[in-house]
Structures are given as structure tokens and as C-alpha cells.
Short mmCIF file of C-alpha atoms in Angstrom, two decimals:
data_model
loop_
_atom_site.label_atom_id
_atom_site.label_comp_id
_atom_site.label_asym_id
_atom_site.label_seq_id
_atom_site.Cartn_x
_atom_site.Cartn_y
_atom_site.Cartn_z
CA MET A 1 -53.84 58.86 49.16
CA ARG A 2 -52.79 56.90 52.24
CA THR A 3 -55.42 54.65 53.82
CA SER A 4 -56.05 55.35 57.49
CA PRO A 5 -55.47 52.57 60.06
CA ALA A 6 -59.20 52.45 60.80
CA ALA A 7 -60.01 52.08 57.11
CA GLU A 8 -57.35 49.39 56.68
CA SER A 9 -58.84 47.50 59.62
CA GLN A 10 -62.32 47.65 58.09
CA LEU A 11 -61.07 46.50 54.69
CA THR A 12 -59.20 43.59 56.29
CA GLU A 13 -62.31 42.57 58.21
CA SER A 14 -64.79 42.91 55.34
CA ALA A 15 -64.29 39.41 53.91
CA PRO A 16 -64.79 37.54 57.24
CA ALA A 17 -67.82 39.70 58.06
CA ALA A 18 -69.38 39.03 54.64
CA ALA A 19 -68.89 35.28 54.97
CA ASP A 20 -70.28 35.43 58.50
CA ALA A 21 -73.36 37.32 57.34
CA ALA A 22 -74.06 34.66 54.70
CA GLU A 23 -73.79 31.80 57.21
CA LEU A 24 -75.92 33.63 59.76
CA CYS A 25 -78.59 34.41 57.18
CA SER A 26 -78.64 30.77 56.13
CA ARG A 27 -79.09 29.61 59.71
CA LEU A 28 -81.82 32.18 60.43
CA ILE A 29 -83.82 31.09 57.39
CA ARG A 30 -83.82 27.53 58.73
CA PHE A 31 -85.91 28.73 61.65
CA ASP A 32 -89.46 28.58 60.32
CA THR A 33 -90.81 31.78 61.89
CA SER A 34 -93.97 32.02 59.81
CA ASN A 35 -96.44 34.61 61.07
CA PHE A 36 -100.02 33.68 60.12
CA GLY A 37 -101.63 36.73 61.74
CA GLY A 38 -104.29 36.83 64.40
CA GLY A 39 -101.75 35.91 67.07
CA GLN A 40 -100.72 32.69 65.29
CA SER A 41 -97.06 32.11 64.52
CA ARG A 42 -94.27 29.60 64.90
CA GLY A 43 -90.57 29.55 65.70
CA GLU A 44 -90.02 33.06 67.01
CA ARG A 45 -88.92 31.97 70.50
CA ALA A 46 -86.34 29.50 69.14
CA ALA A 47 -84.91 32.11 66.76
CA ALA A 48 -84.77 34.75 69.50
CA GLU A 49 -82.92 32.41 71.85
CA TRP A 50 -80.41 31.47 69.14
CA VAL A 51 -79.75 35.16 68.46
CA ALA A 52 -79.25 35.73 72.18
CA GLU A 53 -76.69 32.89 72.32
CA LEU A 54 -74.68 34.42 69.49
CA LEU A 55 -74.72 37.85 71.14
CA THR A 56 -73.64 36.33 74.45
CA ASP A 57 -70.76 34.55 72.72
CA ALA A 58 -69.74 37.95 71.31
CA GLY A 59 -69.43 39.33 74.84
CA GLN A 60 -72.79 41.07 75.03
CA SER A 61 -75.64 40.75 77.55
CA PRO A 62 -78.91 40.31 75.65
CA VAL A 63 -82.37 39.78 77.12
CA VAL A 64 -85.09 37.60 75.64
CA LEU A 65 -88.58 38.93 76.32
CA GLU A 66 -91.75 36.97 75.65
CA SER A 67 -95.00 38.83 75.04
CA ALA A 68 -97.07 35.63 74.79
CA PRO A 69 -96.16 31.94 74.65
CA GLY A 70 -93.66 31.53 71.82
CA ARG A 71 -93.74 35.24 70.83
CA ALA A 72 -90.24 36.40 71.81
CA SER A 73 -87.88 39.25 70.96
CA THR A 74 -84.19 39.69 71.79
CA VAL A 75 -82.75 43.08 72.78
CA VAL A 76 -79.15 44.02 73.57
CA ARG A 77 -77.37 47.30 74.35
CA ILE A 78 -73.80 47.55 73.07
CA PRO A 79 -71.95 50.23 75.08
CA GLY A 80 -70.25 53.02 73.16
CA THR A 81 -67.09 54.89 74.02
CA ASP A 82 -68.90 58.20 74.64
CA PRO A 83 -71.69 57.93 77.23
CA ALA A 84 -72.85 61.46 76.33
CA ALA A 85 -73.63 60.54 72.72
CA PRO A 86 -77.31 59.88 71.87
CA ALA A 87 -77.93 56.16 71.40
CA LEU A 88 -78.90 54.42 68.17
CA LEU A 89 -81.54 51.68 67.76
CA VAL A 90 -81.10 49.06 65.05
CA HIS A 91 -84.18 46.85 64.68
CA GLY A 92 -84.94 43.82 62.56
CA HIS A 93 -87.82 41.36 62.68
CA LEU A 94 -87.40 37.61 63.05
CA ASP A 95 -90.83 36.60 61.72
CA VAL A 96 -91.63 36.03 58.06
CA VAL A 97 -94.78 35.75 55.98
CA PRO A 98 -95.87 32.15 55.31
CA ALA A 99 -94.59 30.28 52.26
CA GLU A 100 -96.64 27.72 50.35
CA ALA A 101 -94.04 25.03 49.66
CA ALA A 102 -95.90 23.71 46.59
CA ASP A 103 -95.35 27.05 44.83
CA TRP A 104 -91.59 27.07 45.38
CA SER A 105 -88.88 25.28 43.38
CA PHE A 106 -87.08 24.38 46.63
CA ASP A 107 -87.78 24.07 50.37
CA PRO A 108 -88.66 27.63 51.51
CA PHE A 109 -86.80 27.09 54.78
CA CYS A 110 -83.70 25.35 53.45
CA GLY A 111 -81.37 28.31 53.91
CA GLU A 112 -79.14 26.84 51.20
CA ILE A 113 -76.08 28.78 50.03
CA ARG A 114 -75.52 28.17 46.32
CA ASP A 115 -75.22 29.96 42.98
CA GLY A 116 -74.08 33.17 44.63
CA ALA A 117 -77.09 33.53 46.93
CA VAL A 118 -78.72 32.46 50.18
CA TRP A 119 -82.10 30.91 49.40
CA GLY A 120 -85.30 30.83 51.43
CA ARG A 121 -88.20 32.67 52.97
CA GLY A 122 -87.01 35.80 54.76
CA ALA A 123 -83.77 36.13 52.79
CA LEU A 124 -84.76 39.67 51.81
CA ASP A 125 -87.44 40.35 54.43
CA MET A 126 -85.55 40.62 56.64
CA LYS A 127 -83.22 37.93 57.86
CA ASP A 128 -80.50 39.38 55.65
CA MET A 129 -80.51 42.53 57.80
CA ASP A 130 -80.71 40.46 61.00
CA ALA A 131 -77.64 38.55 59.80
CA MET A 132 -75.78 41.76 58.99
CA MET A 133 -76.56 43.11 62.45
CA LEU A 134 -75.19 39.97 64.08
CA ALA A 135 -72.16 39.88 61.78
CA ALA A 136 -71.34 43.48 62.70
CA VAL A 137 -71.45 42.71 66.43
CA ARG A 138 -69.27 39.63 65.97
CA SER A 139 -66.86 41.69 63.89
CA PHE A 140 -66.57 44.22 66.72
CA ALA A 141 -65.73 41.37 69.09
CA ARG A 142 -63.02 39.99 66.75
CA THR A 143 -61.36 43.32 66.05
CA GLY A 144 -61.89 45.12 69.34
CA ARG A 145 -63.58 48.04 67.57
CA ARG A 146 -66.27 49.88 69.54
CA PRO A 147 -68.96 52.30 68.40
CA VAL A 148 -68.90 55.87 69.67
CA ARG A 149 -72.48 55.73 70.92
CA ASP A 150 -74.53 53.05 72.59
CA ILE A 151 -76.21 50.81 70.04
CA VAL A 152 -79.42 49.04 70.99
CA MET A 153 -80.21 46.10 68.74
CA ALA A 154 -83.72 44.66 68.76
CA PHE A 155 -84.57 41.39 66.99
CA VAL A 156 -88.35 41.42 67.22
CA ALA A 157 -91.40 39.23 66.68
CA ASP A 158 -94.65 39.96 64.85
CA GLU A 159 -93.67 42.70 62.40
CA GLU A 160 -95.46 40.82 59.61
CA ASP A 161 -98.80 41.29 61.39
CA THR A 162 -99.63 44.15 63.76
CA GLY A 163 -96.38 44.26 65.73
CA ALA A 164 -98.35 43.97 68.97
CA TYR A 165 -96.35 40.92 70.09
CA GLY A 166 -93.02 42.47 69.12
CA ALA A 167 -92.11 46.14 68.81
CA GLY A 168 -95.45 47.25 70.25
CA PHE A 169 -94.94 45.07 73.32
CA LEU A 170 -91.39 46.34 73.84
CA VAL A 171 -92.43 49.99 73.55
CA ASP A 172 -95.42 49.57 75.88
CA LYS A 173 -93.91 47.28 78.52
CA HIS A 174 -90.14 47.85 78.33
CA PRO A 175 -89.48 51.44 77.20
CA GLU A 176 -86.46 51.57 79.53
CA LEU A 177 -84.58 49.40 77.03
CA PHE A 178 -84.54 52.38 74.65
CA GLU A 179 -83.44 55.04 77.11
CA GLY A 180 -81.33 57.71 75.44
CA VAL A 181 -82.12 56.51 71.90
CA SER A 182 -82.69 59.38 69.48
CA THR A 183 -82.44 57.60 66.11
CA ALA A 184 -83.44 54.20 64.75
CA ILE A 185 -82.75 52.29 61.55
CA GLY A 186 -84.62 49.28 60.16
CA GLU A 187 -86.16 48.16 56.90
CA SER A 188 -86.38 49.28 54.12
CA GLY A 189 -83.83 51.47 52.37
CA ALA A 190 -80.25 51.97 51.14
CA TYR A 191 -80.58 49.14 48.60
CA ALA A 192 -79.47 49.74 45.03
CA VAL A 193 -82.04 51.01 42.54
CA HIS A 194 -80.74 51.20 38.98
CA LEU A 195 -81.52 54.41 37.09
CA PRO A 196 -82.01 54.75 33.33
CA ASP A 197 -78.58 56.38 32.90
CA GLY A 198 -76.84 53.34 34.41
CA THR A 199 -76.12 54.90 37.79
CA ARG A 200 -77.25 53.59 41.18
CA LEU A 201 -79.64 55.24 43.60
CA TYR A 202 -79.63 54.28 47.28
CA PRO A 203 -82.94 55.58 48.68
CA ILE A 204 -83.07 56.00 52.46
CA ALA A 205 -86.56 55.98 53.93
CA THR A 206 -87.28 59.07 56.00
CA GLY A 207 -91.01 58.50 56.22
CA GLU A 208 -93.83 55.99 55.95
CA ARG A 209 -97.42 56.38 54.94
CA GLY A 210 -99.88 55.73 57.74
CA SER A 211 -102.22 52.77 57.62
CA ALA A 212 -105.98 52.62 58.12
CA TRP A 213 -107.40 49.11 58.08
CA LEU A 214 -111.15 49.57 57.93
CA THR A 215 -114.11 47.23 57.98
CA ILE A 216 -117.23 48.67 56.38
CA THR A 217 -120.69 47.19 56.84
CA ALA A 218 -123.79 47.57 54.66
CA ARG A 219 -127.14 46.57 56.16
CA GLY A 220 -130.48 45.88 54.57
CA ALA A 221 -133.49 43.61 54.89
CA ALA A 222 -133.10 39.88 54.56
CA GLY A 223 -135.25 38.23 51.92
CA HIS A 224 -135.77 35.47 49.39
CA GLY A 225 -133.26 35.42 46.55
CA SER A 226 -135.98 34.84 43.93
CA ARG A 227 -137.82 38.12 44.53
CA ARG A 228 -137.12 41.76 43.65
CA HIS A 229 -135.43 43.42 46.58
CA SER A 230 -134.68 47.15 46.87
CA ASP A 231 -132.94 46.97 50.28
CA ASN A 232 -130.09 44.59 49.40
CA ALA A 233 -127.01 44.89 51.64
CA VAL A 234 -124.74 43.24 49.07
CA ALA A 235 -125.80 45.68 46.35
CA LYS A 236 -125.25 48.64 48.69
CA LEU A 237 -121.78 47.42 49.54
CA ALA A 238 -120.92 46.85 45.88
CA ARG A 239 -121.94 50.40 44.95
CA VAL A 240 -119.86 51.92 47.74
CA LEU A 241 -116.82 49.79 46.91
CA HIS A 242 -117.01 50.87 43.30
CA GLU A 243 -117.10 54.54 44.30
CA LEU A 244 -114.27 54.15 46.80
CA THR A 245 -111.97 52.45 44.30
CA ALA A 246 -112.84 54.96 41.57
CA HIS A 247 -112.04 57.95 43.78
CA GLN A 248 -109.07 59.98 42.55
CA TRP A 249 -107.02 60.95 45.58
CA PRO A 250 -105.27 64.31 45.18
CA VAL A 251 -101.52 64.48 44.63
CA VAL A 252 -99.71 65.65 47.78
CA ILE A 253 -95.94 66.09 47.69
CA THR A 254 -94.42 65.54 51.13
CA PRO A 255 -90.90 66.81 51.92
CA ALA A 256 -89.30 63.37 51.44
CA VAL A 257 -91.01 62.77 48.09
CA GLY A 258 -90.26 66.33 46.98
CA ALA A 259 -86.56 65.88 47.78
CA LEU A 260 -86.50 62.56 45.92
CA LEU A 261 -88.18 64.01 42.82
CA HIS A 262 -85.94 67.09 42.83
CA GLY A 263 -82.79 65.01 43.23
CA LEU A 264 -83.72 62.53 40.50
CA ALA A 265 -84.78 65.26 38.08
CA ALA A 266 -81.52 67.13 38.61
CA HIS A 267 -79.42 63.98 38.33
CA LEU A 268 -81.11 62.75 35.16
CA GLY A 269 -81.60 66.19 33.63
CA ILE A 270 -85.33 65.77 33.12
CA GLU A 271 -88.56 67.41 34.22
CA LEU A 272 -91.03 65.33 36.20
CA ASP A 273 -94.77 65.63 36.71
CA PRO A 274 -95.71 63.60 39.81
CA ALA A 275 -99.35 63.49 38.70
CA ASP A 276 -98.49 61.87 35.37
CA PRO A 277 -97.64 58.12 35.44
CA ALA A 278 -95.98 58.42 32.02
CA SER A 279 -93.66 61.10 33.39
CA LEU A 280 -92.74 58.99 36.40
CA ALA A 281 -92.08 56.01 34.13
CA ARG A 282 -89.01 57.89 32.87
CA LEU A 283 -87.42 57.06 36.21
CA GLY A 284 -87.22 53.35 35.41
CA GLU A 285 -86.91 51.22 38.55
CA ALA A 286 -87.12 54.34 40.72
CA ALA A 287 -90.69 55.03 39.57
CA ARG A 288 -92.07 52.57 42.12
CA LEU A 289 -90.46 54.64 44.90
CA VAL A 290 -92.66 57.56 43.88
CA GLU A 291 -95.87 56.32 42.27
CA ALA A 292 -97.46 54.98 45.47
CA THR A 293 -96.38 57.90 47.67
CA VAL A 294 -97.73 60.95 45.86
CA SER A 295 -101.27 60.35 47.11
CA ASN A 296 -103.33 58.33 49.53
CA THR A 297 -104.62 54.93 48.43
CA LEU A 298 -107.54 52.73 49.47
CA ASN A 299 -108.00 49.15 48.32
CA PRO A 300 -110.68 46.55 49.12
CA THR A 301 -108.98 43.41 50.42
CA MET A 302 -111.72 41.25 51.98
CA LEU A 303 -115.42 40.51 51.39
CA THR A 304 -117.94 38.72 53.60
CA ALA A 305 -121.66 38.29 52.91
CA GLY A 306 -124.41 35.71 52.92
CA TYR A 307 -124.64 32.00 53.68
CA LYS A 308 -126.92 30.57 50.97
CA HIS A 309 -127.61 31.24 47.29
CA ASN A 310 -131.33 31.80 47.70
CA VAL A 311 -131.16 34.04 50.79
CA ILE A 312 -130.53 37.77 50.55
CA PRO A 313 -128.43 38.57 53.64
CA SER A 314 -129.16 41.47 55.95
CA GLU A 315 -125.48 42.37 56.22
CA ALA A 316 -122.41 42.55 53.97
CA LYS A 317 -118.88 43.51 55.02
CA ALA A 318 -115.65 44.51 53.29
CA GLY A 319 -112.12 44.98 54.56
CA LEU A 320 -110.19 47.97 53.23
CA ASP A 321 -106.48 48.81 53.31
CA GLY A 322 -105.97 52.57 53.38
CA ARG A 323 -102.55 54.24 53.25
CA LEU A 324 -102.21 57.88 54.22
CA LEU A 325 -99.57 60.51 53.61
CA PRO A 326 -98.44 62.72 56.51
CA GLY A 327 -100.87 65.59 57.07
CA THR A 328 -103.77 64.03 55.15
CA GLU A 329 -105.46 62.04 57.92
CA GLU A 330 -108.46 64.33 58.48
CA ASP A 331 -109.24 64.71 54.78
CA PHE A 332 -108.91 60.96 54.22
CA PHE A 333 -111.57 59.99 56.73
CA GLN A 334 -113.89 62.83 55.70
CA ILE A 335 -113.81 61.61 52.09
CA VAL A 336 -114.37 57.98 53.08
CA ASP A 337 -117.33 58.86 55.30
CA ALA A 338 -118.89 61.03 52.60
CA ILE A 339 -118.75 58.14 50.13
CA LEU A 340 -120.13 55.65 52.66
CA GLY A 341 -123.18 57.81 53.26
CA GLU A 342 -125.94 56.70 55.63
CA ASP A 343 -126.37 53.12 54.45
CA VAL A 344 -122.82 51.90 55.11
CA THR A 345 -120.88 52.29 58.35
CA ARG A 346 -117.25 51.73 59.25
CA ASP A 347 -115.59 50.61 62.42
CA ALA A 348 -112.67 52.42 64.04
CA GLY A 349 -110.34 49.80 62.59
CA GLY A 350 -106.60 49.62 63.03
CA PHE A 351 -104.96 52.99 62.52
CA ALA A 352 -101.27 53.86 62.60
CA ALA A 353 -100.31 57.45 61.88
CA PRO A 354 -97.74 58.35 59.23
CA VAL A 355 -94.18 58.86 60.45
CA SER A 356 -91.37 61.06 59.20
CA ALA A 357 -87.81 61.99 60.09
CA PRO A 358 -85.52 64.78 58.84
CA HIS A 359 -83.43 64.21 55.73
CA ASP A 360 -81.30 67.32 56.17
CA GLY A 361 -79.64 66.41 59.48
CA PRO A 362 -76.47 64.64 60.64
CA GLU A 363 -77.95 61.13 60.82
CA PHE A 364 -78.99 61.12 57.17
CA ALA A 365 -75.58 62.57 56.28
CA ALA A 366 -73.85 59.76 58.21
CA MET A 367 -75.89 57.09 56.41
CA ALA A 368 -75.15 58.68 53.04
CA ALA A 369 -71.43 58.85 53.88
CA ALA A 370 -71.40 55.14 54.78
CA VAL A 371 -72.99 54.26 51.43
CA ARG A 372 -70.65 56.47 49.42
CA ALA A 373 -67.61 55.06 51.22
CA HIS A 374 -68.38 51.75 49.49
CA ASP A 375 -69.99 53.07 46.30
CA PRO A 376 -68.56 56.55 45.62
CA ALA A 377 -70.71 56.98 42.51
CA GLY A 378 -73.93 56.14 44.33
CA LEU A 379 -76.70 58.72 44.53
CA VAL A 380 -78.28 58.89 47.99
CA LEU A 381 -81.72 60.49 48.37
CA PRO A 382 -84.63 60.31 50.85
CA TYR A 383 -87.92 58.65 50.05
CA CYS A 384 -91.22 57.74 51.71
CA MET A 385 -92.25 54.09 52.10
CA SER A 386 -95.61 53.18 50.64
CA GLY A 387 -96.16 50.57 53.38
CA GLY A 388 -95.23 50.41 57.03
CA THR A 389 -92.72 48.89 59.46
CA ASP A 390 -92.02 48.71 63.18
CA ALA A 391 -90.87 52.31 62.90
CA LYS A 392 -94.45 53.28 63.75
CA ALA A 393 -94.07 51.71 67.20
CA PHE A 394 -90.65 53.15 67.95
CA THR A 395 -91.67 56.63 66.79
CA ALA A 396 -94.02 56.72 69.80
CA LEU A 397 -90.91 57.00 72.00
CA GLY A 398 -89.83 60.18 70.22
CA ILE A 399 -87.27 58.33 68.09
CA ASP A 400 -86.50 59.48 64.53
CA CYS A 401 -86.86 56.34 62.40
CA TYR A 402 -85.18 55.61 59.06
CA GLY A 403 -85.28 52.76 56.58
CA PHE A 404 -81.62 51.75 56.21
CA ALA A 405 -80.91 48.10 55.41
CA PRO A 406 -78.14 48.38 52.79
CA GLY A 407 -77.69 46.10 49.82
CA ASN A 408 -76.38 46.19 46.27
CA THR A 409 -77.85 44.06 43.49
CA PRO A 410 -77.16 44.08 39.73
CA PRO A 411 -79.57 45.39 37.10
CA GLY A 412 -82.40 42.96 36.46
CA PHE A 413 -82.59 41.60 40.00
CA ASP A 414 -86.10 42.60 40.97
CA HIS A 415 -85.94 42.85 44.76
CA TRP A 416 -89.69 43.31 45.13
CA THR A 417 -90.56 40.22 43.10
CA TYR A 418 -89.09 38.07 45.86
CA VAL A 419 -90.19 40.00 48.96
CA HIS A 420 -93.33 38.09 50.09
CA GLY A 421 -93.03 36.22 46.80
CA VAL A 422 -91.83 32.84 45.59
CA ASP A 423 -88.21 31.56 45.48
CA GLU A 424 -86.91 34.38 47.67
CA ARG A 425 -83.13 34.79 47.78
CA VAL A 426 -80.47 37.35 48.73
CA LEU A 427 -77.25 37.66 46.73
CA LEU A 428 -73.98 37.03 48.57
CA ASP A 429 -72.43 40.15 47.05
CA SER A 430 -75.31 42.21 48.39
CA LEU A 431 -74.85 40.78 51.88
CA GLY A 432 -71.14 41.58 51.76
CA PHE A 433 -71.78 45.12 50.62
CA GLY A 434 -74.52 45.56 53.20
CA VAL A 435 -72.51 44.47 56.21
CA GLN A 436 -69.66 46.82 55.22
CA VAL A 437 -72.00 49.80 54.85
CA LEU A 438 -73.89 48.96 58.03
CA SER A 439 -70.68 48.57 60.03
CA ALA A 440 -69.35 51.87 58.71
CA TYR A 441 -72.49 53.66 59.83
CA LEU A 442 -72.55 51.96 63.25
CA LEU A 443 -68.96 53.07 63.88
CA SER A 444 -69.53 56.64 62.69
CA ASP A 445 -70.16 59.72 64.80
CA PRO A 446 -72.90 61.84 63.17
CA ARG A 447 -71.96 64.80 65.36
CA VAL A 448 -68.58 64.99 63.63
CA ILE A 449 -70.14 64.62 60.19
CA LYS A 450 -72.46 67.51 61.01
CA GLU A 451 -69.52 69.71 62.01
CA THR A 452 -67.48 68.91 58.91
CA SER A 453 -70.40 69.37 56.52
CA ALA A 454 -71.68 72.64 57.98
#
């Protein structure tokens, strides 16, 4: 079979783009962009300005927008060849979770390239994707290739907290930047998951569970710690927390999870019971894609009560992290309130609704085609994220959001051990694979794929 000129061009360019992605990732890691939450962060403005310089050097016209002192995001629109085509948003966050240097075997912000990897905080979450985005744009500048549709790239602040200083700010204050955008890609999906039969699954996120961050408060009468006390706020809170954590949330199979289970069962030739952890364990690495997304979850994460050993406090509080599947919001809060009863109240808390996008349309098909172009044996299926991303902000603009940040790692490389963990690193081979897949998707025309697959 003869290779097309476009394919030959992409193959020729793949090595420079891969090397570029590694260098860019290394440099990005060296910006300490730790996000401590509560509005406290460092380094985002410097990283955003550096990204803008690179984009400008590649012939683009980025803007740097600051939501608060030091909290900056960079956005650029890359014109496509067809003004009538719906635009695509590609978003990546510049901030990272903090790293305790004493726990690491090297400087978390060294950005060192050695032993086949780029090392440092953010290497997998998600400065690798930021680097691939930049490498793709620089590749377009070197080769003269242009996407069919406009591509808006957003390098944002604050994803590792609430997003209010990043994606939320852009959506609220600068929605014009996303005019004409119908689809978005960001973290987390299209990375290799190794199945028990030795094949590779590339799950693309078509949904996210919603989040409900609640603070519950138990109240009672203050008193002396040495005396019997029937109206103890701490005891009330403890009883409610026990009941909340013991609650068995019903199994609910959303379309994305159903498609994933069906595809895996057919591929592996097995039957699966989503309510049975032992059944899901037959999926190997892929089990973690399912086990946290077949039901809602609610976990206590913070406790506050009292100020002295011998004083019974009048108030005790707990922070809870709830995650909700699409369509379950009303039932979730009804169950929580029933368990709380009259003695414990909850505040409105931070709530972000679940999001979902179609997995049977042209955009998903275009992403799958880009993956299979570089791994023909790869299995591509939709899944639902257990956590959340900036997709929740961009969905408010009517944009269909997907998790598509491609990568390919060998068996035994536990991606999730390093995300928010210690000694984080991204493999050079994965970066090279990712930038090829990402570039292929950015240059594709989903409208054509829809026509040829119909």
C-alpha cells in the first residue's frame, strides 16, 4: 500500500515533534506552579507568559489573561482552512498539586530528562499534554500544515482547586474566546490500559461524575468533659458519618459505562457483573475505569471539633467529598438529608453537575481513528471519569467535552501511582506516541469521518 503524501509528511515530522515535546515538558516542569488551594498558588503567571512567547514565535497571536494577581491563563485561536467548520477547544492546566520535596528521591521541579523519561511534578498531570499541544503547534509552523477547523488552545490556571481562577474565569468573563467551539478535549483519556489478554485499551472519557463538596455540622450543648453528656455534638457527628460511609449506593449504569462494559466483555469473551467487585477484577487494569463509576460515592475528608480535652464542644463539623453519576443528583441529596436527620445540617457546599458527551458521533470516531492510526491493534472505548476536570466549566458554554490526552506506556507502569504521587515521571516513548496521535486528531475533519463511516 502506498503511503499518502500527508502521511509521509507526518511520519517525517514525528521524531522532531517527539523530541520537542520532551524538551517542552521538561521546561514546563521547571516552573513551580504549585496550587495550594484557597486562592494560594505560585508560578502560574510566569508559565503562562512563557507559553505565550512560544506560541508567538510559532506565528500565533495568544492572549494572557489574569484573573487575580499571578493567576494567569494563555489562550490562542489557530485559524483553520474552513471557516464554516465548528471549532475545537484543546485545554490543559498549568498548575500542579504541591510536592513535598522530602518525600521524593529527586527535586520535584527538576524537569530532568534521563532514563527514558521526563521527571518531575506535573509530568503526567498535565504538563505532558501541555507540551504535546505546544509541540503540535510548532510542528504546524515548521511544516506549513494547517488544521481544517479553528483550534482554540487554552493553557489555564487553577484546575487543581476549583478552577475559579482559570477555566471558570475564562468562561464567565471571556466567553467570546470560545465562539464557534462545539467540541473540547482535555484530560484524561486515550492512554494505554493493558488488558488481561495482552491487548491495549485506549479509553476516551465521554463523561465525568459530578462533585458535591459538603460541610455537615452537628450541634449540641457544651459541657464539662468529665460528666455524662447526652447532647454531645461530636458523638452525633460520629454516628452520622458512620451511617453515611456504610450506605450502599445503588448501581447505576450510564451510557458511557454500559458501552465500556459491553465492549470489554465482547473483546475478552467474558460476562461481567458491574455490582460484583470480583467480576470486575477480571478486567485487570481496566477494572479501575469501572469500579468507581457504577455508583455514587461519598467520603469524609475533613473533621473539625473542640478546642480542649476537658470541654465538650457545642459544634462539630465534617467535610465530605461526594461524586454523582449523571441523573442521580436528586436521589443523592435526598439520601444524604435522610441520614443527617434533624440533629445534623449541611451547607449548600460546592456543587458541579455531572457532564457527558456522545460516544456514537463523528468526534469520538475521529479520536478513535487517530489512536488506531498509530496503534492499529488498540481497542478504543468510552468511559466515565470518577473525578472531575475543567470540562465542567466549558460544558456551560454548550461544548461537548472529552478526555483525550493520548499516551502509551508498557505493562507495569502504573500511571495512577504517580499522578498526585511521589517521583512522578512521563516516559519519552509515551510523549512521542501522544504528540503523533494528538496531531493526527487536530488535523482531521470529523465531518468526513462521519460520512465515510455512515
